[in-house]
Amino acid sequence: MAYDLEEQEKIDALKAWWERYGTLSMALVLVVVAAFAGWRGWQWYASHQAGQAMGYYEALETAAGQQGDDAVTRIKAASTALRTDYASSGYAARGVLVAAWALQERKDLDGAREQLEWLVRDGTAPAVQAVARLRLAGVLLTQKQYDLALAQVQGAAPDGFAGLYADRRGDVLAAQGHADQAVQAWREALKDLGADPAAQIIQLKIDALNGA
């Protein structure tokens, strides 16, 4: 097929461009395709992981509402799976907190302590971590591990937890026999909690200790 001079010049220019930039263009196309495929693959993986984590969380919640040794076994198994395989998911910290509560309700303090200690070490959910420290202090107080309990609620408290941490410090100090320090901690809690219903309970503790 014959081409006129103008068409031939266009064809020659296109060939020259392709010889110069064709390989680079194909490489760029492949990079874009690979990146898109990788992004879609990551989306699928993240969705799959979230679905699996949710399944373990729901199984844990169900077991927490049941009784018996089998329920305890399922609670611990689901919590272990969340901590081991889905620690970065939003379900892990919440699930472990539920597991700690369920085990504490069943008087399995060592089991609850293990769950809470993991949460205290975990940094992916600061709000849950703050709750875990408070509850861990309570478990350690019950186990009469007073120094360890006090360490959980010493220093600067997370936002919104100053009163609760001071209250728990008072509980530990009272158990240690440090009445004056306990009352001081409880008064700090009252100042922070204001009209919170928990303040009434704290005032009763102060009155009881002062009247002892």
Short mmCIF file of C-alpha atoms in Angstrom, two decimals:
data_model
loop_
_atom_site.label_atom_id
_atom_site.label_comp_id
_atom_site.label_asym_id
_atom_site.label_seq_id
_atom_site.Cartn_x
_atom_site.Cartn_y
_atom_site.Cartn_z
CA MET A 1 0.00 0.00 0.00
CA ALA A 2 1.45 3.31 -1.03
CA TYR A 3 1.43 6.34 1.24
CA ASP A 4 1.75 9.96 0.24
CA LEU A 5 4.67 11.97 1.53
CA GLU A 6 2.83 13.47 4.54
CA GLU A 7 1.53 10.10 5.71
CA GLN A 8 4.97 8.54 5.30
CA GLU A 9 6.50 11.30 7.41
CA LYS A 10 3.95 10.64 10.18
CA ILE A 11 4.67 6.92 10.07
CA ASP A 12 8.42 7.53 10.19
CA ALA A 13 7.98 9.91 13.14
CA LEU A 14 5.86 7.34 14.97
CA LYS A 15 8.45 4.62 14.35
CA ALA A 16 11.20 6.90 15.62
CA TRP A 17 9.20 7.75 18.74
CA TRP A 18 8.48 4.09 19.39
CA GLU A 19 12.12 3.12 18.95
CA ARG A 20 13.06 5.79 21.49
CA TYR A 21 10.24 5.56 24.02
CA GLY A 22 8.39 2.33 23.29
CA THR A 23 10.19 0.14 25.81
CA LEU A 24 9.85 2.78 28.55
CA SER A 25 6.16 3.24 27.79
CA MET A 26 5.50 -0.50 28.01
CA ALA A 27 7.41 -0.64 31.29
CA LEU A 28 5.33 2.18 32.72
CA VAL A 29 2.12 0.48 31.63
CA LEU A 30 3.24 -2.75 33.30
CA VAL A 31 4.11 -0.88 36.50
CA VAL A 32 0.68 0.77 36.58
CA VAL A 33 -1.08 -2.55 35.93
CA ALA A 34 1.00 -4.30 38.61
CA ALA A 35 0.34 -1.51 41.12
CA PHE A 36 -3.40 -1.65 40.43
CA ALA A 37 -3.42 -5.43 40.76
CA GLY A 38 -1.44 -5.16 44.00
CA TRP A 39 -3.84 -2.56 45.38
CA ARG A 40 -6.86 -4.71 44.54
CA GLY A 41 -5.09 -7.71 46.04
CA TRP A 42 -4.36 -5.81 49.25
CA GLN A 43 -7.99 -4.68 49.43
CA TRP A 44 -9.13 -8.28 49.18
CA TYR A 45 -6.58 -9.41 51.78
CA ALA A 46 -7.53 -6.64 54.22
CA SER A 47 -11.23 -7.41 53.78
CA HIS A 48 -10.57 -11.12 54.27
CA GLN A 49 -8.50 -10.48 57.41
CA ALA A 50 -11.18 -8.21 58.84
CA GLY A 51 -13.82 -10.84 58.18
CA GLN A 52 -11.77 -13.54 59.88
CA ALA A 53 -11.04 -11.30 62.87
CA MET A 54 -14.73 -10.43 63.21
CA GLY A 55 -15.55 -14.14 63.19
CA TYR A 56 -13.20 -14.83 66.09
CA TYR A 57 -14.50 -11.78 67.96
CA GLU A 58 -18.10 -12.93 67.60
CA ALA A 59 -17.16 -16.46 68.69
CA LEU A 60 -15.42 -15.00 71.73
CA GLU A 61 -18.45 -12.88 72.64
CA THR A 62 -20.72 -15.90 72.31
CA ALA A 63 -18.47 -18.05 74.51
CA ALA A 64 -18.22 -15.24 77.08
CA GLY A 65 -21.97 -15.47 77.57
CA GLN A 66 -21.88 -19.22 78.20
CA GLN A 67 -20.86 -21.33 81.18
CA GLY A 68 -18.59 -24.33 81.64
CA ASP A 69 -15.03 -25.35 80.93
CA ASP A 70 -15.70 -25.61 77.18
CA ALA A 71 -16.67 -21.94 77.11
CA VAL A 72 -13.43 -20.98 78.87
CA THR A 73 -11.46 -23.03 76.36
CA ARG A 74 -13.19 -21.26 73.45
CA ILE A 75 -12.64 -17.85 75.02
CA LYS A 76 -8.93 -18.45 75.37
CA ALA A 77 -8.61 -20.01 71.91
CA ALA A 78 -10.39 -17.11 70.19
CA SER A 79 -8.35 -14.57 72.14
CA THR A 80 -5.11 -16.33 71.23
CA ALA A 81 -6.08 -16.31 67.54
CA LEU A 82 -6.88 -12.59 67.65
CA ARG A 83 -3.62 -11.76 69.41
CA THR A 84 -1.49 -13.99 67.20
CA ASP A 85 -2.97 -13.58 63.73
CA TYR A 86 -5.07 -10.41 63.81
CA ALA A 87 -3.32 -8.16 66.34
CA SER A 88 -3.51 -5.13 64.04
CA SER A 89 -7.23 -5.46 63.46
CA GLY A 90 -9.73 -3.38 65.39
CA TYR A 91 -11.21 -6.56 66.81
CA ALA A 92 -8.12 -7.81 68.64
CA ALA A 93 -7.92 -5.30 71.49
CA ARG A 94 -11.69 -5.30 72.03
CA GLY A 95 -11.83 -9.09 71.94
CA VAL A 96 -9.00 -9.49 74.43
CA LEU A 97 -10.71 -7.01 76.76
CA VAL A 98 -13.90 -9.11 76.59
CA ALA A 99 -11.85 -12.24 77.26
CA ALA A 100 -10.23 -10.63 80.31
CA TRP A 101 -13.63 -9.64 81.69
CA ALA A 102 -15.10 -13.10 81.10
CA LEU A 103 -12.16 -14.85 82.76
CA GLN A 104 -12.22 -12.48 85.72
CA GLU A 105 -15.93 -13.16 86.17
CA ARG A 106 -15.08 -16.85 86.34
CA LYS A 107 -12.42 -16.16 89.00
CA ASP A 108 -9.64 -17.13 86.58
CA LEU A 109 -7.46 -14.23 87.71
CA ASP A 110 -4.27 -15.57 86.14
CA GLY A 111 -6.05 -15.93 82.81
CA ALA A 112 -7.52 -12.43 83.05
CA ARG A 113 -4.14 -11.04 84.06
CA GLU A 114 -2.48 -12.58 81.00
CA GLN A 115 -5.05 -10.98 78.69
CA LEU A 116 -4.74 -7.56 80.33
CA GLU A 117 -0.94 -7.62 80.37
CA TRP A 118 -0.99 -8.21 76.61
CA LEU A 119 -3.30 -5.23 76.17
CA VAL A 120 -1.07 -3.03 78.31
CA ARG A 121 1.89 -3.92 76.08
CA ASP A 122 -0.13 -3.46 72.88
CA GLY A 123 -0.01 0.06 71.50
CA THR A 124 -2.58 -0.15 68.70
CA ALA A 125 -5.59 0.94 70.78
CA PRO A 126 -4.63 3.58 73.38
CA ALA A 127 -8.17 3.92 74.77
CA VAL A 128 -8.47 0.19 75.36
CA GLN A 129 -4.94 0.15 76.76
CA ALA A 130 -5.96 2.74 79.36
CA VAL A 131 -8.93 0.59 80.43
CA ALA A 132 -6.68 -2.48 80.53
CA ARG A 133 -4.22 -0.79 82.91
CA LEU A 134 -7.05 0.13 85.26
CA ARG A 135 -8.51 -3.35 85.23
CA LEU A 136 -5.10 -5.00 85.51
CA ALA A 137 -4.49 -2.96 88.65
CA GLY A 138 -7.75 -4.35 90.02
CA VAL A 139 -6.76 -7.95 89.27
CA LEU A 140 -3.33 -7.45 90.83
CA LEU A 141 -4.98 -5.87 93.87
CA THR A 142 -7.18 -8.95 94.28
CA GLN A 143 -4.05 -11.10 94.00
CA LYS A 144 -2.42 -8.89 96.67
CA GLN A 145 0.32 -7.88 94.25
CA TYR A 146 0.17 -4.36 95.61
CA ASP A 147 3.35 -2.86 94.19
CA LEU A 148 2.57 -4.17 90.71
CA ALA A 149 -1.00 -2.91 90.98
CA LEU A 150 0.14 0.54 92.06
CA ALA A 151 2.60 0.71 89.14
CA GLN A 152 -0.29 0.44 86.66
CA VAL A 153 -2.03 3.59 87.95
CA GLN A 154 0.93 5.76 88.92
CA GLY A 155 2.14 8.78 86.99
CA ALA A 156 0.20 10.77 84.43
CA ALA A 157 -3.15 9.17 83.65
CA PRO A 158 -4.49 8.99 80.09
CA ASP A 159 -7.04 11.64 79.13
CA GLY A 160 -10.36 11.00 80.84
CA PHE A 161 -8.95 8.49 83.32
CA ALA A 162 -7.36 10.69 85.99
CA GLY A 163 -10.20 10.23 88.49
CA LEU A 164 -10.51 6.50 87.93
CA TYR A 165 -6.76 5.96 88.24
CA ALA A 166 -6.66 8.02 91.47
CA ASP A 167 -9.55 5.97 92.86
CA ARG A 168 -7.73 2.72 92.12
CA ARG A 169 -4.53 4.09 93.69
CA GLY A 170 -6.55 4.80 96.81
CA ASP A 171 -7.82 1.20 96.86
CA VAL A 172 -4.29 -0.19 96.61
CA LEU A 173 -2.87 2.21 99.22
CA ALA A 174 -5.71 1.36 101.60
CA ALA A 175 -5.00 -2.35 101.16
CA GLN A 176 -1.35 -1.64 101.99
CA GLY A 177 -2.38 0.10 105.19
CA HIS A 178 -1.46 3.62 104.02
CA ALA A 179 -4.68 5.28 105.15
CA ASP A 180 -3.61 8.92 104.77
CA GLN A 181 -2.23 8.37 101.27
CA ALA A 182 -5.35 6.44 100.31
CA VAL A 183 -7.63 9.28 101.42
CA GLN A 184 -5.47 11.77 99.53
CA ALA A 185 -5.76 9.69 96.34
CA TRP A 186 -9.52 9.38 96.76
CA ARG A 187 -9.86 13.13 97.27
CA GLU A 188 -7.98 13.62 93.99
CA ALA A 189 -10.46 11.28 92.38
CA LEU A 190 -13.42 13.23 93.79
CA LYS A 191 -11.99 16.48 92.45
CA ASP A 192 -11.65 15.05 88.97
CA LEU A 193 -14.91 13.09 88.83
CA GLY A 194 -17.14 15.91 90.06
CA ALA A 195 -20.80 14.88 89.85
CA ASP A 196 -20.05 11.43 88.45
CA PRO A 197 -22.09 8.75 90.32
CA ALA A 198 -18.82 6.99 91.18
CA ALA A 199 -17.94 9.96 93.39
CA GLN A 200 -20.57 8.87 95.93
CA ILE A 201 -18.90 5.48 96.32
CA ILE A 202 -15.50 7.09 96.73
CA GLN A 203 -16.87 9.41 99.43
CA LEU A 204 -18.22 6.37 101.27
CA LYS A 205 -14.75 4.80 101.15
CA ILE A 206 -13.21 7.97 102.60
CA ASP A 207 -15.84 8.11 105.36
CA ALA A 208 -15.35 4.43 106.18
CA LEU A 209 -11.57 4.75 106.36
CA ASN A 210 -11.68 7.93 108.44
CA GLY A 211 -14.13 6.31 110.81
CA ALA A 212 -12.10 3.12 111.16
#
